[in-house]
Tab-separated table of C-alpha atoms in Angstrom:
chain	number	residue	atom	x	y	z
A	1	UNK	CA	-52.822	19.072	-83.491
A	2	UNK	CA	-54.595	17.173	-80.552
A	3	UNK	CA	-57.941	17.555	-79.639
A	4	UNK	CA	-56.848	18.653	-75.910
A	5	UNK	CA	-57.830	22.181	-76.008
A	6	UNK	CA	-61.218	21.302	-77.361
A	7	UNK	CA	-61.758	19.442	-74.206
A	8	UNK	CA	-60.911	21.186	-71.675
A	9	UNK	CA	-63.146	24.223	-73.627
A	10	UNK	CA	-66.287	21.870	-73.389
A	11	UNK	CA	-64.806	20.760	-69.299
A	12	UNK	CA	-65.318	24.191	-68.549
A	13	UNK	CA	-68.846	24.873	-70.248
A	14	UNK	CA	-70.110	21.475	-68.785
A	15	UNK	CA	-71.397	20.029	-71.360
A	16	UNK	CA	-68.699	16.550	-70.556
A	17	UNK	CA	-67.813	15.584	-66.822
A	18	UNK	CA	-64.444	14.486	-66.210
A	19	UNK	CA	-64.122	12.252	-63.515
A	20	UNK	CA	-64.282	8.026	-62.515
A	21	UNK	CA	-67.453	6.391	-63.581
A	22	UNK	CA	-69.726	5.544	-60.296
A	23	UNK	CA	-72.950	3.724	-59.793
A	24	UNK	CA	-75.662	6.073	-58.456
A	25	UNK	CA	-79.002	6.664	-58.233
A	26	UNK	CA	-79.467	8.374	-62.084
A	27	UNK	CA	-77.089	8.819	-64.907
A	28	UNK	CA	-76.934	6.932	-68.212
A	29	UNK	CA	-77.924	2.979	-68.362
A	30	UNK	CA	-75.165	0.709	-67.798
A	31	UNK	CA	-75.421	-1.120	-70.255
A	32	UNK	CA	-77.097	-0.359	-73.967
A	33	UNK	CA	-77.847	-2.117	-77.095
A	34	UNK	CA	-75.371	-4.602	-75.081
A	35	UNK	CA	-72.430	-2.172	-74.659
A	36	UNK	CA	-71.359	-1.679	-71.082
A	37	UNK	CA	-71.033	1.983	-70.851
A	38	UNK	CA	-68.155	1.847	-67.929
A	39	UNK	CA	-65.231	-0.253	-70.055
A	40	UNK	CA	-67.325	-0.259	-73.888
A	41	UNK	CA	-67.226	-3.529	-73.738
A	42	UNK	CA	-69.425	-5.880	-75.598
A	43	UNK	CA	-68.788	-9.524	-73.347
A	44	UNK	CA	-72.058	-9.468	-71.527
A	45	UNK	CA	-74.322	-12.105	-69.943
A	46	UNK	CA	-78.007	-12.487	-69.468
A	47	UNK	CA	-79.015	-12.860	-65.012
A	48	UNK	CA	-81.460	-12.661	-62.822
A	49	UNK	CA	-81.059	-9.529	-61.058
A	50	UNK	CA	-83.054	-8.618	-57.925
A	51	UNK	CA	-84.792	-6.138	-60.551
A	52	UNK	CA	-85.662	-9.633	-63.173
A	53	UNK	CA	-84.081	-10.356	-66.465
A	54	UNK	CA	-81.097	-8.404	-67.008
A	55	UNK	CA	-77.312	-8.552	-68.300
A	56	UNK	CA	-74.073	-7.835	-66.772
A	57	UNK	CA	-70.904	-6.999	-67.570
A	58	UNK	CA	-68.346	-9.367	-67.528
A	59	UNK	CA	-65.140	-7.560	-68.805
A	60	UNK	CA	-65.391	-5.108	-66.134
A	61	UNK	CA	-66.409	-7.281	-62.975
A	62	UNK	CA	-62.481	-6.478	-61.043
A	63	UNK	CA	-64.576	-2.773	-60.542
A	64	UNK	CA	-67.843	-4.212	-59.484
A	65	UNK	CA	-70.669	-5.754	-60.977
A	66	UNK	CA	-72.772	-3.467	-63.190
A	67	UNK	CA	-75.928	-4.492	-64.669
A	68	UNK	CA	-78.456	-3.411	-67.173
A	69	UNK	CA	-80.789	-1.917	-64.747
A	70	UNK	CA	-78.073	-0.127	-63.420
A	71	UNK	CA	-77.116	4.172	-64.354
A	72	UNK	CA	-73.695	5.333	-64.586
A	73	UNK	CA	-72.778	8.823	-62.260
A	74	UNK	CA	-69.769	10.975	-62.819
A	75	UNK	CA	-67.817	11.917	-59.658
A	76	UNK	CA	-64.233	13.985	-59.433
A	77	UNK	CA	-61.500	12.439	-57.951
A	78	UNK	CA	-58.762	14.242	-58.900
A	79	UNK	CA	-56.687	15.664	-56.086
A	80	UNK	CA	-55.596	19.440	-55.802
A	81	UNK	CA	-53.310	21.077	-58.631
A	82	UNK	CA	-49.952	21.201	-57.451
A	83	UNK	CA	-46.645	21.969	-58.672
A	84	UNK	CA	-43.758	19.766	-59.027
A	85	UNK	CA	-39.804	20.073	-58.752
A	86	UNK	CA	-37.780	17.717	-60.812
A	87	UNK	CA	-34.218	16.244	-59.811
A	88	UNK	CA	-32.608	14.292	-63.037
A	89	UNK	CA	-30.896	11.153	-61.640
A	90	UNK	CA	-28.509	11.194	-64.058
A	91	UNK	CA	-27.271	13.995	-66.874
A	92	UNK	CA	-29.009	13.041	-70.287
A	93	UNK	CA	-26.489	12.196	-73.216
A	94	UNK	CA	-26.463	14.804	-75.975
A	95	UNK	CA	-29.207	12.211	-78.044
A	96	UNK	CA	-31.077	11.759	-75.302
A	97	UNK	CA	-31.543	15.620	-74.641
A	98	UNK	CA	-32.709	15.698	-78.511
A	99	UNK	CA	-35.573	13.640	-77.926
A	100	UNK	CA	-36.524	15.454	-74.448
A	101	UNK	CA	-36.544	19.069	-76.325
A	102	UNK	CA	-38.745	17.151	-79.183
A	103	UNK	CA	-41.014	15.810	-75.967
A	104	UNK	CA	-41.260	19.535	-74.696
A	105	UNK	CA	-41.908	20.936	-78.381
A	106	UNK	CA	-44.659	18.089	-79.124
A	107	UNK	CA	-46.186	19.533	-75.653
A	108	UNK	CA	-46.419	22.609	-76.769
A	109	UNK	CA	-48.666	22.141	-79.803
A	110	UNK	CA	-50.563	19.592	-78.128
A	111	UNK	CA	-49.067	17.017	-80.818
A	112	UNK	CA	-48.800	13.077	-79.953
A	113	UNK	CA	-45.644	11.606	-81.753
A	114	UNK	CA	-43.738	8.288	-81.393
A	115	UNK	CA	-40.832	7.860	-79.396
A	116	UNK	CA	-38.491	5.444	-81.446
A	117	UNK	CA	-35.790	4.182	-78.586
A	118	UNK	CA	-33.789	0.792	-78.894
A	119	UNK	CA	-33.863	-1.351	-75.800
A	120	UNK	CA	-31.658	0.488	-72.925
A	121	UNK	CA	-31.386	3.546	-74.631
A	122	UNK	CA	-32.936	5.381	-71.661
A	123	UNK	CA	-36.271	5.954	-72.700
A	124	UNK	CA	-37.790	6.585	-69.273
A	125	UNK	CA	-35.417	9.299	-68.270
A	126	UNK	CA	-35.812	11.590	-71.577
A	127	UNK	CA	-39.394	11.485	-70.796
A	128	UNK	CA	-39.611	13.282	-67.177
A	129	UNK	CA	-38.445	16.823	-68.545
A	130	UNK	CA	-42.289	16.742	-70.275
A	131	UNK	CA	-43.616	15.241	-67.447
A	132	UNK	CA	-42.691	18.216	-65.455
A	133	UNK	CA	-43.550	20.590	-67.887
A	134	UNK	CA	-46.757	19.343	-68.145
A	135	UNK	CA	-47.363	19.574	-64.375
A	136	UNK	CA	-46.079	22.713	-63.752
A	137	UNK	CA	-49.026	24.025	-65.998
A	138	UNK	CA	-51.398	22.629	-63.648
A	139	UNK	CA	-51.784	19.390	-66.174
A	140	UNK	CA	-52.219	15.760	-64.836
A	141	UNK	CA	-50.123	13.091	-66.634
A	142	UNK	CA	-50.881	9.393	-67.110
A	143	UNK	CA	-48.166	6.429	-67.592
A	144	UNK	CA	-49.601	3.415	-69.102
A	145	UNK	CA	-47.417	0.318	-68.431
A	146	UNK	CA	-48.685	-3.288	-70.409
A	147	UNK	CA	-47.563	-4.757	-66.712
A	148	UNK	CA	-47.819	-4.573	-63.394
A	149	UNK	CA	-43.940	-4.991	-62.405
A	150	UNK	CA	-43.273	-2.551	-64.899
A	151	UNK	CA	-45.619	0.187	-63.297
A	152	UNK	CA	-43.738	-0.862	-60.222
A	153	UNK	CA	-40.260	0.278	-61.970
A	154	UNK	CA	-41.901	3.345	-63.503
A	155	UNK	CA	-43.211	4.526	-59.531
A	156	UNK	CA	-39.729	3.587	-58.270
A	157	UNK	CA	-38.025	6.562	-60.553
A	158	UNK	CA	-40.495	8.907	-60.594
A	159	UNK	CA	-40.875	9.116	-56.946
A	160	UNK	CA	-37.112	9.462	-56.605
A	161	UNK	CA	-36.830	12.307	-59.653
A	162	UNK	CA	-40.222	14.222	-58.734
A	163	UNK	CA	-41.590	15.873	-55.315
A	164	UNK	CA	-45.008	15.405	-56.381
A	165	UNK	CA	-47.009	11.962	-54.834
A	166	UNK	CA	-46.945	9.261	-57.562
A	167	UNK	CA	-50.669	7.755	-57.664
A	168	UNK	CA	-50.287	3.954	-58.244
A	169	UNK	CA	-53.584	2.796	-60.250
A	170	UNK	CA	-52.718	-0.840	-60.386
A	171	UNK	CA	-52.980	-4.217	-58.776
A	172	UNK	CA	-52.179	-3.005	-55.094
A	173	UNK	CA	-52.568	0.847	-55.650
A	174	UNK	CA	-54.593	3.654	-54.935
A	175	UNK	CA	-57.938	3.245	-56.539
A	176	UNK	CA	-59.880	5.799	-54.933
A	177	UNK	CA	-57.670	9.621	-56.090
A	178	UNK	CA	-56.350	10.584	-58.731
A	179	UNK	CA	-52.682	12.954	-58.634
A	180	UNK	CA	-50.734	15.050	-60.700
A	181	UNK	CA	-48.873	12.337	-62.235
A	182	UNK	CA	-50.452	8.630	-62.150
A	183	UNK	CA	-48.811	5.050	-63.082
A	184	UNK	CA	-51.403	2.650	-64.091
A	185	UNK	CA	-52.264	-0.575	-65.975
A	186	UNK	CA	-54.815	-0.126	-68.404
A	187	UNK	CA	-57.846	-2.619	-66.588
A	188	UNK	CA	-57.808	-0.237	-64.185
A	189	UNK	CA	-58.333	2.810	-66.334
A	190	UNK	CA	-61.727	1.488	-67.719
A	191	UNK	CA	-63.931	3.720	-65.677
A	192	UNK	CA	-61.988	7.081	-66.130
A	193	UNK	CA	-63.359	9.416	-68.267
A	194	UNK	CA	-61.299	13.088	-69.503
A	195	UNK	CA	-58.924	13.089	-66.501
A	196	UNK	CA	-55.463	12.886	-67.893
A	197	UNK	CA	-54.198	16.124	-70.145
A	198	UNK	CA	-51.195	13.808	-71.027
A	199	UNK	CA	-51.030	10.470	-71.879
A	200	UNK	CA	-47.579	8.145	-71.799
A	201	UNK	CA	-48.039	4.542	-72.989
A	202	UNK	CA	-45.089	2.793	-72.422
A	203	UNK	CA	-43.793	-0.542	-74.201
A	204	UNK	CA	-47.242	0.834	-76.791
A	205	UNK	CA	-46.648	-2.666	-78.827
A	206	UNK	CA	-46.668	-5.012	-75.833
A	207	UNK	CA	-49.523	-7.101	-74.632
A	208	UNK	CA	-52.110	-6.307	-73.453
A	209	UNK	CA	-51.943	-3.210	-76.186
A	210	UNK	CA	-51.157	-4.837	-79.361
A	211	UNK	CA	-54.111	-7.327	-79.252
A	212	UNK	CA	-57.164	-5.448	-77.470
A	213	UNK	CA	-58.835	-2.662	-79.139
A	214	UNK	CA	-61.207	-1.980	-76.557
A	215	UNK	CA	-57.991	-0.884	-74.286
A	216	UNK	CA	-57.280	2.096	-76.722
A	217	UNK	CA	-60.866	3.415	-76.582
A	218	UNK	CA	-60.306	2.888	-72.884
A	219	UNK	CA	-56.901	4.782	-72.933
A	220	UNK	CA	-58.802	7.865	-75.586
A	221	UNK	CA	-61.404	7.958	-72.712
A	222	UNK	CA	-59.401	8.098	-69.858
A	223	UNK	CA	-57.646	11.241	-71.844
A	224	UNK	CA	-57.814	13.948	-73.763
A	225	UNK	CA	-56.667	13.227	-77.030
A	226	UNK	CA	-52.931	13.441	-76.857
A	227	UNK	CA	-50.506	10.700	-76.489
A	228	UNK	CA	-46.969	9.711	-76.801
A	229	UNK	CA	-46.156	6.064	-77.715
A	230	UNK	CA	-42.436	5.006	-76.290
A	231	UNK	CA	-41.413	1.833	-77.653
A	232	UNK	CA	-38.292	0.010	-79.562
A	233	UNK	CA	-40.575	-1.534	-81.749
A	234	UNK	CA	-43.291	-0.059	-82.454
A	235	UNK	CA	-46.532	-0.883	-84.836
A	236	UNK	CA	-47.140	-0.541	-88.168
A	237	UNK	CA	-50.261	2.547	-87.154
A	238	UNK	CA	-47.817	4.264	-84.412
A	239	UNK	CA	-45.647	4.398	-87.157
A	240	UNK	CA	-47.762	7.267	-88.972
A	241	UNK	CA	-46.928	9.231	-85.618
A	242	UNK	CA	-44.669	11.877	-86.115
A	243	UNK	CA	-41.477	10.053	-84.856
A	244	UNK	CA	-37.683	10.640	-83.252
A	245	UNK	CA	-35.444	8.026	-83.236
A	246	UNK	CA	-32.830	7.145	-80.927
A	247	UNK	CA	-30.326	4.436	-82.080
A	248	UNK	CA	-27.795	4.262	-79.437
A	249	UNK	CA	-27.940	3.132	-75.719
A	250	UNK	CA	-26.657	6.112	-73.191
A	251	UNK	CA	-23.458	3.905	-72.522
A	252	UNK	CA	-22.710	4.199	-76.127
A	253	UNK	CA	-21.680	0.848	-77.367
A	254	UNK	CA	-23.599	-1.218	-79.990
A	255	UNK	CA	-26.800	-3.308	-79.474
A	256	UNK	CA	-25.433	-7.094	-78.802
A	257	UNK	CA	-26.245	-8.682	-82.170
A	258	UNK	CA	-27.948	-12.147	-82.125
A	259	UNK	CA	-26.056	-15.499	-83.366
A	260	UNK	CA	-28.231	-18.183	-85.167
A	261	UNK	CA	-27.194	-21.801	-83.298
A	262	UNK	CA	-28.963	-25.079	-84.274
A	263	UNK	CA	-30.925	-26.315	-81.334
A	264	UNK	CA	-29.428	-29.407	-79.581
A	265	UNK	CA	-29.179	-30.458	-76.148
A	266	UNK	CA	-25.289	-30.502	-75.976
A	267	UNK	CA	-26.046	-26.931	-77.775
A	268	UNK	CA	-27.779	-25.705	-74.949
A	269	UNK	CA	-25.878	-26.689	-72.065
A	270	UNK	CA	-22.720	-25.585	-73.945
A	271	UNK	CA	-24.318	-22.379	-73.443
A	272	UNK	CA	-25.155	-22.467	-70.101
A	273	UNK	CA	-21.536	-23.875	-68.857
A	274	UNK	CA	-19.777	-21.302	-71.037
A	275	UNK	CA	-21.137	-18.640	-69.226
A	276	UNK	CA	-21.215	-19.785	-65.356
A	277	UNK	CA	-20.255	-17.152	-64.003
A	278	UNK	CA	-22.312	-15.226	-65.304
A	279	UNK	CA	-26.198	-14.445	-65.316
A	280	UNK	CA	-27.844	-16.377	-67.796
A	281	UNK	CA	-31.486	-16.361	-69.023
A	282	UNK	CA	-32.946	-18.556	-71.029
A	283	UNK	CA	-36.395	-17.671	-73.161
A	284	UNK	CA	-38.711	-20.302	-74.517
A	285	UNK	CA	-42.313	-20.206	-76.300
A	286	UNK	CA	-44.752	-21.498	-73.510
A	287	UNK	CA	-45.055	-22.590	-69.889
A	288	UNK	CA	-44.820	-26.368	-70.918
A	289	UNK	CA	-40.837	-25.485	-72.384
A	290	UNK	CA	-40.291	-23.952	-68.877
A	291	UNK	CA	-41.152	-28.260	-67.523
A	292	UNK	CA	-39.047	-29.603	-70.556
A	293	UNK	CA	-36.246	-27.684	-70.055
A	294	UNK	CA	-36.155	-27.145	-66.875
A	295	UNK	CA	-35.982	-31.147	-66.381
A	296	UNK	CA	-32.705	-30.938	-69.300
A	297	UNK	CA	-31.057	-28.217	-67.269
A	298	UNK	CA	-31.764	-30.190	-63.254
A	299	UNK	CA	-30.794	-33.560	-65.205
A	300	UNK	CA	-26.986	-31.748	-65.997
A	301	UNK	CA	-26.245	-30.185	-62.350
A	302	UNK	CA	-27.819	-26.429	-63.002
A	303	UNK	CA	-29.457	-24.827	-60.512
A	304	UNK	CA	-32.331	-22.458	-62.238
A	305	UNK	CA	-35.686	-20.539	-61.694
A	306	UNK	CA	-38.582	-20.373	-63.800
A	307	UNK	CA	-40.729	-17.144	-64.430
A	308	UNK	CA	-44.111	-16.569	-66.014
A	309	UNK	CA	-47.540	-14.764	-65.845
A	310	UNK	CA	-48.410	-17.113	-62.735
A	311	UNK	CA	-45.038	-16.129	-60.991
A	312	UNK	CA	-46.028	-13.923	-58.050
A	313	UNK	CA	-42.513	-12.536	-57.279
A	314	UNK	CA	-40.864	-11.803	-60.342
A	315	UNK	CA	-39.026	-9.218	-58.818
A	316	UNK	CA	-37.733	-11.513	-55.964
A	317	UNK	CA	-36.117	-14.078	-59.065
A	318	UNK	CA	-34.231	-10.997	-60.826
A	319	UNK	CA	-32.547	-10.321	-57.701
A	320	UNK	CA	-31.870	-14.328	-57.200
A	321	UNK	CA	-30.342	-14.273	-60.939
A	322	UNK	CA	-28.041	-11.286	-60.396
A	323	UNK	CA	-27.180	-12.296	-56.859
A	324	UNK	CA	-26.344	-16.015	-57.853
A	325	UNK	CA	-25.190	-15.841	-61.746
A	326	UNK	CA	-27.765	-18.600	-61.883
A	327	UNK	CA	-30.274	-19.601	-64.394
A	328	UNK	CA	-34.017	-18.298	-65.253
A	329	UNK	CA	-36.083	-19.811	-67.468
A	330	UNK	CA	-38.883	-17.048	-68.956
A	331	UNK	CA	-41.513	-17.010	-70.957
A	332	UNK	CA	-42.217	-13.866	-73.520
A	333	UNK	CA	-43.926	-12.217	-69.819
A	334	UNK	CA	-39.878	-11.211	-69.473
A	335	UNK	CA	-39.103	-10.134	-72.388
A	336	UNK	CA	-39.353	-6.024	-71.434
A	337	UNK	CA	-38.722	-3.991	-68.633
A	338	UNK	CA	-36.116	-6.077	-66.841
A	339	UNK	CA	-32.310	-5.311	-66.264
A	340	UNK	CA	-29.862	-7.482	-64.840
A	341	UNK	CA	-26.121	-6.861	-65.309
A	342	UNK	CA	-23.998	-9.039	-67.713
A	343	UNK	CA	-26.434	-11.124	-68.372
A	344	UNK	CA	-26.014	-13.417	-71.601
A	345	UNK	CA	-29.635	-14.360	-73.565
A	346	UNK	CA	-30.676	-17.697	-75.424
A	347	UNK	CA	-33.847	-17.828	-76.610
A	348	UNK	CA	-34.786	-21.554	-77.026
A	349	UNK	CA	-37.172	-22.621	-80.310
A	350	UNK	CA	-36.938	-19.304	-81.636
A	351	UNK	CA	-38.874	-20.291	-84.697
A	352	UNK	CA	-41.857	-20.777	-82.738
A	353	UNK	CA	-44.870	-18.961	-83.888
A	354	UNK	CA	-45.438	-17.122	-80.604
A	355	UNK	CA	-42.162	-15.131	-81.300
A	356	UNK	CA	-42.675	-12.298	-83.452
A	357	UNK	CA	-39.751	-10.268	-84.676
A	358	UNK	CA	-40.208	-7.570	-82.369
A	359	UNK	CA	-40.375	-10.214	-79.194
A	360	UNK	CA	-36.676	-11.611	-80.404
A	361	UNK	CA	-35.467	-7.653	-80.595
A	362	UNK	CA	-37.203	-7.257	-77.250
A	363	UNK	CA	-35.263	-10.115	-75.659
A	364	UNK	CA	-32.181	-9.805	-77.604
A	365	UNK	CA	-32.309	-6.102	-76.049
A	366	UNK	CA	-32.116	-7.558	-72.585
A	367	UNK	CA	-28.403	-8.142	-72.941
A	368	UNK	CA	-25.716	-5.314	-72.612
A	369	UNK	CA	-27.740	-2.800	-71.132
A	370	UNK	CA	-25.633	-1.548	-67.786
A	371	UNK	CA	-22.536	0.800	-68.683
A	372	UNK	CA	-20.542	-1.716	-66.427
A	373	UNK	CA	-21.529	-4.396	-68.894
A	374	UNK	CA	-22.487	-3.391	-72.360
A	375	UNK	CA	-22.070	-6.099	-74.341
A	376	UNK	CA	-23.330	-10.117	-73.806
A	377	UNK	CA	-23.882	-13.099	-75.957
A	378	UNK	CA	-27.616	-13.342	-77.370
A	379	UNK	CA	-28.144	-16.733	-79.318
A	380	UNK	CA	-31.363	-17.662	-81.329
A	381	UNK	CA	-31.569	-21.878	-81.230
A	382	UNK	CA	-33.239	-23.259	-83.816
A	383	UNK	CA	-34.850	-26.046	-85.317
A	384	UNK	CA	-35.643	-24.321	-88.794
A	385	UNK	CA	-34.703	-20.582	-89.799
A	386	UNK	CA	-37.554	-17.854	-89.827
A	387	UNK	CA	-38.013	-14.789	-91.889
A	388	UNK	CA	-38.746	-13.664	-88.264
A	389	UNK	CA	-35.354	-14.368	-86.703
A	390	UNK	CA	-33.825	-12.433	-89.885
A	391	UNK	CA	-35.916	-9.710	-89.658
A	392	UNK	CA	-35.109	-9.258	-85.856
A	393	UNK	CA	-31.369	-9.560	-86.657
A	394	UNK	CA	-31.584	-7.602	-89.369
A	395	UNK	CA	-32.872	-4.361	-87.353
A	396	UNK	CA	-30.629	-4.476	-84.380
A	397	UNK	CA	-28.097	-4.377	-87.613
A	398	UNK	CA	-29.516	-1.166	-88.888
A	399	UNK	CA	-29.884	0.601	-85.524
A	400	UNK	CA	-25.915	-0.126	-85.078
A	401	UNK	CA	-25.412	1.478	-88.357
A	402	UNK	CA	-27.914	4.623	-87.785
């Protein structure tokens, strides 16, 4: 049982404000026993303020510089309840209605639970059922994306399914309200405090998530104690979540299982001319591979793109790649919430220690996904086998069998 009701019980005595963390005039200090108050962070600095010797916070500067001799106000900037009408873009699959009536049942008790999807199975659509639910009680509803471009996707849907405004509390969004239903990044959360009745984190296992704790506290803050985790692979703690499965995409057809290639040059650009005319999209560990094989790929005729954190436009080289059936070299930053149709997957050095198992199920998942398409080539290349490339292989086996 969550600890929602219990909140909103000490909400309405007053005894906790909910609302976006402020500087003003008195409040509690900024920063104590050097823990900034506004993100609970500990990375703080010693200054010269206009006050004398004092600290700042340097985790949270994006929202302003607050120091030491600084207090921390409450203020409300939630809009007006409203209700909401929902319009399904597409009729859920029997499976897929499953896990929405477990959504609306976990609601009801105020339970978080795991949402155990493969890649493509749909995952965003089961979800908006709840979402609606939720609102229609006069609830406000958070979606936590690990990324900016996939908060963009997230808006894109939800504006189209609900008639409620979608606040967008990320880089480029509304900073300054807070609606009935709200995308954000977590940064951006940091100086929320009770707001959000409902909590969605999306992708739960992806960077930033799986390696920053102080991004959960700031995620229990910005709530109320109840969340639901949608992922393909999740941790080992969201694990002890009570947990529904889904195995299959909505198109039906099996997950495209990886093949195990030893990594050569004439390997690689066998690949690549195989598949021509098709999309193709080539992984690889760090931003250095995206130089070294980039130079392999220009010095044998192909035409390609390269995408990583510093690419601006990511958006603008998916739509070159399914446009042209060209080439993209990506780092891990592509290994969730993209779509392109019929595109084939090679994920270069895929014993490298940055790939984890669940980053090789993540971007073996980015092949077959469109009902046009379901099925495409995924190869592992490889200088020495892993017991991560076998685990990866080995659970996009089970989930076929499930």
């Amino acid at each position: 049982m969550s600890d929602g009701f219990s909140y909103d019980i000490l909400i309405q005595k007053g005894l906790i404000v909910l609302g976006q963390l402020i500087i003003a005039p008195t409040g509690t200090p900024a920063i104590r026993f050097g823990i900034c108050q506004r993100c609970l962070s500990a990375d703080t600095r010693s200054f010269t303020c206009h006050h004398g010797a004092c600290r700042y916070c340097r985790n949270c500067l994006h929202l302003g510089r607050v120091c030491q001799c600084d207090r921390l106000g409450e203020e409300d900037i939630t809009t007006p309840v409203e209700p909401t009408e929902l319009v399904m873009p597409f009729e859920l699959s029997t499976d897929q209605q499953h896990i929405s009536r477990q959504l609306l049942t976990w609601w009801e008790s105020r339970t978080s639970g795991l949402v155990h999807a493969v890649c493509g199975a749909g995952k965003t659509e089961m979800t908006f059922p709840v979402i609606a639910r939720v609102v229609n009680e006069g609830k406000r509803v958070l979606i936590v994306s690990p990324r900016r471009d996939v908060a963009i996707e997230w808006v894109d849907r939800l504006e189209a399914a609900f008639s409620v405004p979608v606040t967008r509390r990320y880089g480029g969004g509304d900073k300054d309200t807070i609606g009935m239903i709200t995308v954000a990044t977590a940064p951006l959360l940091v100086n929320l405090r009770h707001v959000f009745d409902y909590v969605l984190v999306d992708e739960s296992d992806a960077f930033p998530f799986a390696f920053d704790l102080a991004l959960w506290w700031t995620l229990r803050r910005a709530g109320k104690g109840l969340f639901l985790f949608v992922t393909a692979t999740p941790t080992v703690w969201q694990r002890q979540f009570p947990t529904v499965h889904l195995s299959r995409r909505y198109h039906g057809h099996d997950l495209p299982v990886p093949r195990l290639v030893r990594e050569t040059e004439p390997a690689i650009l066998d690949f690549c001319r195989r598949y021509g005319a098709s999309p193709r999209l080539l992984f690889v560990p760090t931003k250095p591979d995206l130089v070294r094989y980039g130079e392999l790929l220009a010095a044998n005729g192909f035409a390609y793109q390269a995408v990583s954190a510093d690419t601006d436009e990511r958006t603008d080289v998916l739509d070159w790649l399914e446009a042209t059936n060209g080439i993209v070299l990506a780092t891990s930053i592509w290994e969730r919430g993209m779509t392109v149709t019929g595109v084939h997957v090679a994920v270069l050095d895929s014993s490298h220690t940055l790939f984890s198992s669940r980053a090789l199920v993540q971007m073996a998942g980015r092949a077959g996904r469109k009902p046009t398409a379901p099925t495409g080539d995924v190869v592992f290349f490889y200088d020495e086998r892993t017991f991560r490339q076998d685990k990866a292989i080995r659970e996009i086996e089970e989930a076929n069998r499930r």
